[in-house]
Every structure is written in structure tokens, then in C-alpha cells.
Amino acid sequence: MSHTTQLWTPDSLVLDPDSGSLTGSVAGFDAACDCLAGGGLVAIPTETVYGLAADATNGKAVAGIFDAKSRPSFNPLISHLPSLDAAQKHGQFNEAALKLAKAFWPGPLTLVVPKKGDSAIADLTTAGLGSVALRVPDAPLMRALSFALDKPLAAPSANRSGRVSPTHAAHVMEELEGRIDMVADLGPCSVGVESSVVYCADGEPVTLLRPGGLATEAIEACLGQPLARAGSDDQAPTSPGMLTSHYAPSRPVRLNAASARAGEALIAFGPTLPQGAEAAAEIINLSPTGDSLEAAKNLFAALRALDRDEITAIAVAPIPMDGLGEAINDRLKRAAA
Ligand code: TXA
Ligand code: MG
């Protein structure tokens, strides 16, 4: 697998808000579309993280995603669509799913729903499951390309398997240059952690499969009921991708650190630093004001920046669970595993 990876910086993209179609022309857009139509791999930013996209209906192209990421097992992938209308061609939306889609799409929410029998999404994309993960992202390029192609785009995070998800185009180039066709650079991602994944099917509890870029409180407020949690409840469905350790920097990660040790780097949160912070080799404060949205946006870049030889370990100060704190703590727990 040897490619020349083209770095593409699209000019500002303006979309029709309902359909997700591009209004006007953008240099390079048709080439990216042709690349995807021909089974190519294009890294495309979303507001959560950069995704590695391929035509979700083309099993061979989707196999290329697993190959480029060196992903050992065929975990099911999220299919990205330009609109709720387009998504409903592939999945059965019950009342809860419709309510959530209408409230939060486009946005950092993925819905896992029963797959429609006539959906063209490839079995490899859904790992042969009867369900399908669908998302309408807020970021314009993924929506516009899916609309222009008239195909769902399968995209996991655009990193080598087991590594931290990329929130900048440079992160994607570091890990996937030479292995994929194109990287679209639209700057840093505004949310910074992956989408929240919610399972909705009749006869089963609405279940949070993965906490993510949409605060769990907001999802529960929209539904007017608490979510079941994958793993903590016997009745609740689970998600294959959540079983493995993920997001791992090469250095040990020490969570809930009340103090820093010499040689360690410190990831801090909020106005008060842990004891002994002066001894830290380096300090990155995810949000000096204690804002979980700001912290989520900075999390993966901080883990990458501190994953260097001269750092012996990464200590992380306690981060409260409210807002995006739940998703941040989930990713940190996996980084420490
Ligand atoms: O923000 C995001 O979600 C990013 C951007 C690119 O959209 N994508 C992402 O994809 O994080 P990935 O492949 O790293 O995570 C997809 C998650 C996995 O935990 C997977 O197991 C779960 O969604 N998933 C996908 N299809 C599923 C299904 N049919 N049933 C249960 N879980 C599913
Ligand atoms: Mg991932």
C-alpha cells in the first residue's frame, strides 16, 4: 500500500442547511468526490475528530480503511450522511431516534438503529450486524461530499489503530501519510472528542453506547428519561468497539493525580493546579477556567504533545464528570489502560 497523500485545503464551504448540499463551487471538491467514487480514502474533518472516509456501500473501499489504520478486527463503522432524510433510507428510526435526530443533527451524535433490508451499506461497514450507526455531522465537508456522491461515507477516526484520535490535519499526516489518498485540512476540530453513540430500537432501552461530544444530560433532557448504560446494565445492548483499550499514548498515564512527580508531565484542569505542579516537566492546562467544552477540544492534542521521550509519564488532574467531563474521563481511562 503506497500512495502519495495529497494535502487539500478547501476554501470556505457553504451548505444548504436542510439537504447538506454545497452551494457554489470549491476548488478540489470534484477531485475529492471522484477519489471517493473510485474507492479511494480521504481524511475529512468533522466537528468531533478527523475521520478516514470511504464509500460505505463499497466493501473493498471499506476494507481499505481497516488496512490503512492497521485495525486488527472489523469493528463496525459509522456511516455519515448529509441529512436525516438521507439517513432514513438506511435505518429504521423509532420515536426516540427521530426525537434525537431532530434535536441534535447536524451534530456530534451517532444513532445506532436497525438497518433497513434494502440499505446499500456494505456488510463490512456494519460488521454484519443487523444494526447500523448513522450520523449527520455539523462539519460541512463530510455532508457535502456524501450529498454529491449520493452515498453514505463510512469513517472511523483517522488514526492508526489504538492511537489517539486526530483533531488536526497534521495528526492525520503523521500517522497515515503514504497510506491514504487525500487529507482535507480545515483546521482544528471544534468539539475534539468523538460523537456520543446512542442505541435506539423498539423493545429495548435507549442506551448510551459511548459518551462523547454531546453532553449526556442534554440527551436525557431531550428524551425526558435517563439513558441505559452499555456494560453496566444486563439488559442494555453493547458496542463492539468499546471493549478494547484505545486512545493509548506510549507513556504511562496516571489518572486523578492529586500531585505531580518529578519527570512527569501534568495535564491540569481548572484554576487550581495539583500539589507539586512546579516539579512537572511540562504542564498543559486543558481549560484554566474549568470549562469542559474547552477541555474536550484540547484533550487529544495534549496527549499527543506530551507523548515524547523525555517525559516519563503523564499525570492527569481530576476532571469533574459534568458536561463533556464524562467523555473526557472515558477517553482518559482508556489512555491509562
Ligand atoms: O466522532 C466520531 O464518532 C468519529 C467521526 C469520524 O465521526 N468516528 C468515530 O468512529 O469515532 P469509530 O469507528 O472510532 O467509533 C465508532 C463506534 C465504535 O465504538 C463502534 O463499535 C460503534 O461506534 N458502532 C458502530 N456501529 C455499531 C453498531 N451497529 N452497533 C453498536 N456499535 C456500533
Ligand atoms: Mg477511533
Short mmCIF file of C-alpha atoms and ligand atoms in Angstrom, two decimals:
data_model
loop_
_atom_site.label_atom_id
_atom_site.label_comp_id
_atom_site.label_asym_id
_atom_site.label_seq_id
_atom_site.Cartn_x
_atom_site.Cartn_y
_atom_site.Cartn_z
CA MET A 1 0.00 0.00 0.00
CA SER A 2 1.88 3.02 -1.22
CA HIS A 3 0.16 6.24 -2.09
CA THR A 4 1.07 9.84 -2.49
CA THR A 5 -1.13 11.55 0.04
CA GLN A 6 -2.42 14.87 -1.21
CA LEU A 7 -3.00 17.58 1.40
CA TRP A 8 -6.02 19.65 0.36
CA THR A 9 -7.13 22.92 1.93
CA PRO A 10 -10.67 23.66 0.73
CA ASP A 11 -11.90 27.28 0.78
CA SER A 12 -14.89 28.15 2.88
CA LEU A 13 -17.77 25.76 2.33
CA VAL A 14 -21.37 26.94 2.41
CA LEU A 15 -24.17 24.37 2.57
CA ASP A 16 -27.90 24.31 2.16
CA PRO A 17 -28.83 23.64 5.80
CA ASP A 18 -31.57 21.07 5.11
CA SER A 19 -30.17 18.92 2.33
CA GLY A 20 -26.47 19.34 3.14
CA SER A 21 -25.66 20.16 -0.49
CA LEU A 22 -22.83 22.52 -1.34
CA THR A 23 -23.86 25.94 -2.63
CA GLY A 24 -21.29 27.37 -5.03
CA SER A 25 -18.07 25.72 -6.15
CA VAL A 26 -14.97 24.87 -4.15
CA ALA A 27 -11.60 24.13 -5.79
CA GLY A 28 -10.61 20.49 -5.35
CA PHE A 29 -14.11 19.33 -4.40
CA ASP A 30 -14.75 17.37 -7.61
CA ALA A 31 -11.38 15.64 -7.34
CA ALA A 32 -12.16 14.53 -3.76
CA CYS A 33 -15.56 13.31 -4.93
CA ASP A 34 -14.02 11.34 -7.81
CA CYS A 35 -11.47 9.84 -5.46
CA LEU A 36 -14.22 8.56 -3.13
CA ALA A 37 -16.35 7.37 -6.07
CA GLY A 38 -13.37 5.32 -7.27
CA GLY A 39 -12.99 3.60 -3.89
CA GLY A 40 -10.31 5.95 -2.52
CA LEU A 41 -9.66 7.01 1.06
CA VAL A 42 -9.99 10.66 2.09
CA ALA A 43 -9.41 12.00 5.62
CA ILE A 44 -12.17 14.53 6.30
CA PRO A 45 -12.60 16.66 9.43
CA THR A 46 -15.83 16.64 11.39
CA GLU A 47 -16.54 18.85 14.40
CA THR A 48 -15.57 15.91 16.67
CA VAL A 49 -12.38 14.43 15.16
CA TYR A 50 -10.91 13.84 11.68
CA GLY A 51 -12.50 10.79 10.03
CA LEU A 52 -10.99 8.44 7.43
CA ALA A 53 -13.77 8.25 4.85
CA ALA A 54 -14.69 5.82 2.08
CA ASP A 55 -17.89 4.97 0.20
CA ALA A 56 -19.84 2.95 2.80
CA THR A 57 -21.53 0.88 0.09
CA ASN A 58 -18.21 -0.29 -1.42
CA GLY A 59 -16.90 -3.21 0.66
CA LYS A 60 -13.49 -3.10 -1.00
CA ALA A 61 -13.06 0.60 -0.23
CA VAL A 62 -14.15 0.00 3.38
CA ALA A 63 -11.62 -2.84 3.65
CA GLY A 64 -9.03 -0.24 2.65
CA ILE A 65 -9.93 1.79 5.76
CA PHE A 66 -9.17 -1.16 8.05
CA ASP A 67 -5.93 -1.81 6.16
CA ALA A 68 -4.74 1.82 6.32
CA LYS A 69 -5.47 2.00 10.06
CA SER A 70 -3.97 -1.48 10.68
CA ARG A 71 -7.19 -2.17 12.54
CA PRO A 72 -6.93 -5.78 13.74
CA SER A 73 -10.63 -6.60 13.91
CA PHE A 74 -13.52 -5.48 11.78
CA ASN A 75 -15.34 -3.19 14.23
CA PRO A 76 -18.47 -1.65 12.74
CA LEU A 77 -18.07 1.87 11.37
CA ILE A 78 -20.25 4.97 11.47
CA SER A 79 -21.90 5.95 8.16
CA HIS A 80 -22.06 9.74 7.66
CA LEU A 81 -24.94 11.34 5.76
CA PRO A 82 -25.93 14.82 4.59
CA SER A 83 -29.40 14.88 6.20
CA LEU A 84 -31.95 13.00 8.30
CA ASP A 85 -33.87 12.21 5.09
CA ALA A 86 -30.81 10.53 3.62
CA ALA A 87 -30.18 8.63 6.89
CA GLN A 88 -33.73 7.25 6.96
CA LYS A 89 -33.02 5.34 3.73
CA HIS A 90 -30.62 3.14 5.68
CA GLY A 91 -32.04 2.80 9.18
CA GLN A 92 -35.37 2.43 10.96
CA PHE A 93 -35.92 5.40 13.24
CA ASN A 94 -38.30 4.82 16.14
CA GLU A 95 -39.81 7.67 18.12
CA ALA A 96 -36.76 8.15 20.34
CA ALA A 97 -34.35 8.09 17.38
CA LEU A 98 -36.42 10.66 15.48
CA LYS A 99 -36.63 12.92 18.50
CA LEU A 100 -32.85 12.83 19.00
CA ALA A 101 -32.06 13.28 15.30
CA LYS A 102 -34.36 16.28 15.04
CA ALA A 103 -32.93 17.86 18.18
CA PHE A 104 -29.21 17.25 17.63
CA TRP A 105 -28.46 16.72 13.91
CA PRO A 106 -26.35 18.02 12.39
CA GLY A 107 -24.06 17.46 15.36
CA PRO A 108 -21.82 15.21 17.50
CA LEU A 109 -24.38 12.40 17.90
CA THR A 110 -24.37 8.92 16.30
CA LEU A 111 -27.56 6.84 16.34
CA VAL A 112 -27.38 3.03 16.14
CA VAL A 113 -30.71 1.81 14.73
CA PRO A 114 -31.97 -1.36 12.97
CA LYS A 115 -30.56 -1.50 9.41
CA LYS A 116 -33.14 -1.40 6.64
CA GLY A 117 -33.22 -4.52 4.47
CA ASP A 118 -32.73 -2.52 1.26
CA SER A 119 -29.87 -0.34 2.56
CA ALA A 120 -26.87 -0.49 0.23
CA ILE A 121 -24.42 -0.07 3.14
CA ALA A 122 -21.84 -2.88 2.88
CA ASP A 123 -21.78 -5.70 5.44
CA LEU A 124 -18.17 -4.87 6.24
CA THR A 125 -19.23 -1.34 7.28
CA THR A 126 -21.70 -2.74 9.83
CA ALA A 127 -19.58 -5.83 10.67
CA GLY A 128 -22.51 -7.95 9.55
CA LEU A 129 -24.73 -6.70 12.40
CA GLY A 130 -28.46 -6.10 11.96
CA SER A 131 -27.97 -2.52 13.14
CA VAL A 132 -26.29 0.47 11.53
CA ALA A 133 -24.55 3.52 13.06
CA LEU A 134 -25.65 6.76 11.37
CA ARG A 135 -24.52 10.33 11.86
CA VAL A 136 -25.19 13.72 10.22
CA PRO A 137 -22.16 15.76 11.28
CA ASP A 138 -22.22 19.52 11.60
CA ALA A 139 -18.92 19.88 9.75
CA PRO A 140 -19.75 20.84 6.16
CA LEU A 141 -17.27 18.86 4.05
CA MET A 142 -18.37 15.35 5.08
CA ARG A 143 -22.01 16.27 4.49
CA ALA A 144 -21.33 17.95 1.14
CA LEU A 145 -19.23 15.05 -0.18
CA SER A 146 -21.82 12.49 0.90
CA PHE A 147 -24.53 14.56 -0.81
CA ALA A 148 -22.54 15.00 -4.03
CA LEU A 149 -21.63 11.31 -4.15
CA ASP A 150 -25.17 10.29 -3.17
CA LYS A 151 -23.60 7.66 -0.89
CA PRO A 152 -23.11 7.33 2.85
CA LEU A 153 -19.47 7.78 3.88
CA ALA A 154 -18.06 5.24 6.35
CA ALA A 155 -15.49 6.87 8.60
CA PRO A 156 -13.73 5.86 11.79
CA SER A 157 -11.28 8.29 13.37
CA ALA A 158 -8.31 8.88 11.02
CA ASN A 159 -5.56 7.45 13.23
CA ARG A 160 -3.56 4.20 13.35
CA SER A 161 -5.49 1.63 15.34
CA GLY A 162 -5.19 2.06 19.10
CA ARG A 163 -3.76 5.59 18.89
CA VAL A 164 -5.26 8.88 19.97
CA SER A 165 -7.88 10.31 17.57
CA PRO A 166 -6.68 13.21 15.36
CA THR A 167 -8.05 16.71 15.88
CA HIS A 168 -5.68 18.44 13.40
CA ALA A 169 -4.79 17.55 9.79
CA ALA A 170 -1.13 17.31 10.86
CA HIS A 171 -2.02 14.45 13.25
CA VAL A 172 -3.52 12.55 10.32
CA MET A 173 -0.46 13.14 8.12
CA GLU A 174 1.87 11.92 10.92
CA GLU A 175 0.14 8.54 11.06
CA LEU A 176 -1.39 7.93 7.64
CA GLU A 177 0.74 9.77 5.06
CA GLY A 178 1.55 7.34 2.24
CA ARG A 179 -1.33 5.06 3.21
CA ILE A 180 -4.33 7.15 2.05
CA ASP A 181 -5.18 9.32 -0.97
CA MET A 182 -6.07 12.72 0.49
CA VAL A 183 -6.27 14.70 3.71
CA ALA A 184 -8.62 17.69 3.78
CA ASP A 185 -7.31 20.37 6.15
CA LEU A 186 -9.99 22.59 7.67
CA GLY A 187 -8.08 23.40 10.84
CA PRO A 188 -8.63 22.05 14.37
CA CYS A 189 -11.87 20.28 15.31
CA SER A 190 -14.19 22.37 17.45
CA VAL A 191 -15.51 19.60 19.74
CA GLY A 192 -12.40 17.41 20.00
CA VAL A 193 -13.82 14.10 21.31
CA GLU A 194 -15.73 11.54 19.24
CA SER A 195 -19.51 11.63 18.90
CA SER A 196 -21.86 10.28 21.57
CA VAL A 197 -23.26 6.93 20.38
CA VAL A 198 -26.89 6.09 21.32
CA TYR A 199 -28.76 2.86 20.51
CA CYS A 200 -32.48 3.16 19.66
CA ALA A 201 -34.60 0.12 18.78
CA ASP A 202 -38.16 -0.85 19.68
CA GLY A 203 -38.46 -3.11 22.69
CA GLU A 204 -35.01 -2.21 24.03
CA PRO A 205 -33.94 0.59 26.36
CA VAL A 206 -32.47 3.69 24.72
CA THR A 207 -28.82 3.05 25.56
CA LEU A 208 -25.69 5.18 25.68
CA LEU A 209 -23.07 3.04 23.92
CA ARG A 210 -20.33 5.67 24.14
CA PRO A 211 -20.27 9.02 25.96
CA GLY A 212 -19.00 11.68 23.58
CA GLY A 213 -19.19 15.18 22.20
CA LEU A 214 -22.82 15.74 23.15
CA ALA A 215 -23.35 16.01 26.94
CA THR A 216 -25.32 13.03 28.29
CA GLU A 217 -27.51 15.44 30.31
CA ALA A 218 -28.65 17.09 27.05
CA ILE A 219 -29.62 13.72 25.52
CA GLU A 220 -31.54 12.70 28.65
CA ALA A 221 -33.30 16.09 28.83
CA CYS A 222 -34.45 15.71 25.21
CA LEU A 223 -35.80 12.18 25.84
CA GLY A 224 -37.27 13.10 29.22
CA GLN A 225 -35.80 9.91 30.70
CA PRO A 226 -32.41 8.57 31.77
CA LEU A 227 -30.37 6.50 29.29
CA ALA A 228 -29.45 2.88 29.96
CA ARG A 229 -25.66 2.38 30.02
CA ALA A 230 -23.87 -0.23 27.91
CA GLY A 231 -21.97 -2.62 30.15
CA SER A 232 -23.42 -1.50 33.48
CA ASP A 233 -26.88 -2.93 32.84
CA ASP A 234 -27.52 -6.59 31.81
CA GLN A 235 -30.47 -5.65 29.59
CA ALA A 236 -28.57 -2.93 27.74
CA PRO A 237 -27.02 -3.59 24.32
CA THR A 238 -23.27 -3.21 23.98
CA SER A 239 -20.98 -1.82 21.31
CA PRO A 240 -18.14 -3.97 19.89
CA GLY A 241 -15.70 -1.07 19.63
CA MET A 242 -15.95 -0.20 23.30
CA LEU A 243 -14.45 -3.46 24.56
CA THR A 244 -10.85 -2.81 23.55
CA SER A 245 -8.29 -0.45 25.04
CA HIS A 246 -7.98 2.62 22.88
CA TYR A 247 -6.52 6.10 22.67
CA ALA A 248 -3.23 4.94 24.11
CA PRO A 249 -0.16 7.19 24.23
CA SER A 250 3.15 5.26 24.53
CA ARG A 251 3.82 6.72 28.01
CA PRO A 252 2.03 5.60 31.19
CA VAL A 253 -0.93 7.78 32.09
CA ARG A 254 -1.76 8.32 35.80
CA LEU A 255 -5.32 9.50 36.46
CA ASN A 256 -6.82 11.63 39.24
CA ALA A 257 -3.35 12.81 40.25
CA ALA A 258 -3.55 14.93 43.40
CA SER A 259 0.12 15.87 42.94
CA ALA A 260 2.78 15.79 40.22
CA ARG A 261 6.05 13.81 40.42
CA ALA A 262 9.44 14.92 39.02
CA GLY A 263 9.86 13.99 35.34
CA GLU A 264 6.16 13.59 34.80
CA ALA A 265 4.17 15.91 32.59
CA LEU A 266 0.95 17.25 34.02
CA ILE A 267 -2.42 17.65 32.35
CA ALA A 268 -4.30 20.13 34.52
CA PHE A 269 -7.90 21.33 34.57
CA GLY A 270 -9.31 24.47 36.15
CA PRO A 271 -7.75 27.38 38.03
CA THR A 272 -6.11 25.32 40.83
CA LEU A 273 -3.05 23.23 39.96
CA PRO A 274 -2.30 19.96 41.84
CA GLN A 275 0.34 20.00 44.61
CA GLY A 276 3.95 19.94 43.41
CA ALA A 277 2.97 21.14 39.94
CA GLU A 278 6.26 23.16 39.86
CA ALA A 279 8.16 19.82 39.65
CA ALA A 280 6.36 18.78 36.47
CA ALA A 281 8.45 18.56 33.28
CA GLU A 282 5.66 20.38 31.46
CA ILE A 283 2.12 21.47 32.25
CA ILE A 284 -0.77 21.65 29.80
CA ASN A 285 -3.96 23.06 31.27
CA LEU A 286 -6.94 21.79 29.25
CA SER A 287 -9.06 24.67 30.49
CA PRO A 288 -7.79 27.19 33.06
CA THR A 289 -11.39 28.33 33.64
CA GLY A 290 -12.65 24.77 34.19
CA ASP A 291 -14.84 24.61 31.04
CA SER A 292 -15.42 21.01 29.87
CA LEU A 293 -16.12 22.08 26.25
CA GLU A 294 -12.75 23.82 26.04
CA ALA A 295 -11.05 20.86 27.74
CA ALA A 296 -12.54 18.33 25.28
CA LYS A 297 -11.31 20.41 22.36
CA ASN A 298 -7.74 20.36 23.73
CA LEU A 299 -7.58 16.80 25.11
CA PHE A 300 -6.19 14.71 22.23
CA ALA A 301 -3.67 17.33 21.10
CA ALA A 302 -2.37 17.47 24.70
CA LEU A 303 -1.96 13.67 24.89
CA ARG A 304 -0.06 13.75 21.60
CA ALA A 305 2.13 16.69 22.56
CA LEU A 306 3.21 15.01 25.82
CA ASP A 307 3.90 11.60 24.27
CA ARG A 308 7.67 12.30 23.94
CA ASP A 309 10.86 10.51 25.01
CA GLU A 310 11.92 12.98 27.71
CA ILE A 311 8.60 12.61 29.50
CA THR A 312 8.45 9.56 31.82
CA ALA A 313 4.71 9.57 32.45
CA ILE A 314 1.63 11.75 32.09
CA ALA A 315 -0.24 12.71 35.28
CA VAL A 316 -3.78 13.96 34.87
CA ALA A 317 -5.57 16.09 37.47
CA PRO A 318 -9.15 15.10 38.41
CA ILE A 319 -11.77 16.29 35.90
CA PRO A 320 -15.42 16.60 37.01
CA MET A 321 -18.00 14.40 35.24
CA ASP A 322 -20.48 17.08 34.21
CA GLY A 323 -20.88 18.41 30.64
CA LEU A 324 -18.28 16.74 28.39
CA GLY A 325 -16.39 15.56 31.53
CA GLU A 326 -17.92 12.10 31.15
CA ALA A 327 -16.49 11.69 27.63
CA ILE A 328 -13.13 13.16 28.69
CA ASN A 329 -12.84 10.74 31.64
CA ASP A 330 -13.90 7.82 29.43
CA ARG A 331 -11.09 8.56 26.93
CA LEU A 332 -8.55 9.12 29.72
CA LYS A 333 -9.46 5.79 31.34
CA ARG A 334 -8.75 4.07 28.00
CA ALA A 335 -5.50 6.02 27.62
CA ALA A 336 -4.42 4.75 31.04
CA ALA A 337 -5.47 1.12 30.39
O1 TXA B 1 -16.92 11.40 16.18
C1 TXA B 1 -16.96 10.25 15.74
O2 TXA B 1 -17.81 9.42 16.08
C2 TXA B 1 -15.89 9.88 14.71
C3 TXA B 1 -16.14 10.76 13.47
C4 TXA B 1 -15.19 10.48 12.36
O3 TXA B 1 -17.48 10.59 13.06
N1 TXA B 1 -15.92 8.49 14.37
C5 TXA B 1 -15.55 7.51 15.25
O4 TXA B 1 -15.64 6.23 14.73
O5 TXA B 1 -15.21 7.72 16.39
P1 TXA B 1 -15.06 4.94 15.43
O6 TXA B 1 -15.08 3.88 14.38
O7 TXA B 1 -13.76 5.21 16.08
O8 TXA B 1 -16.15 4.59 16.51
C6 TXA B 1 -17.43 4.08 16.16
C7 TXA B 1 -18.09 3.49 17.37
C8 TXA B 1 -17.38 2.23 17.82
O9 TXA B 1 -17.35 2.19 19.23
C9 TXA B 1 -18.29 1.13 17.24
O10 TXA B 1 -18.19 -0.10 17.93
C10 TXA B 1 -19.65 1.77 17.38
O11 TXA B 1 -19.45 3.12 17.05
N2 TXA B 1 -20.61 1.18 16.44
C11 TXA B 1 -20.67 1.33 15.11
N3 TXA B 1 -21.67 0.58 14.58
C12 TXA B 1 -22.27 -0.03 15.61
C13 TXA B 1 -23.35 -0.94 15.71
N4 TXA B 1 -24.03 -1.34 14.65
N5 TXA B 1 -23.70 -1.38 16.94
C14 TXA B 1 -23.02 -0.96 18.02
N6 TXA B 1 -21.98 -0.12 18.00
C15 TXA B 1 -21.60 0.34 16.80
MG MG B 2 -11.43 5.66 16.87
#
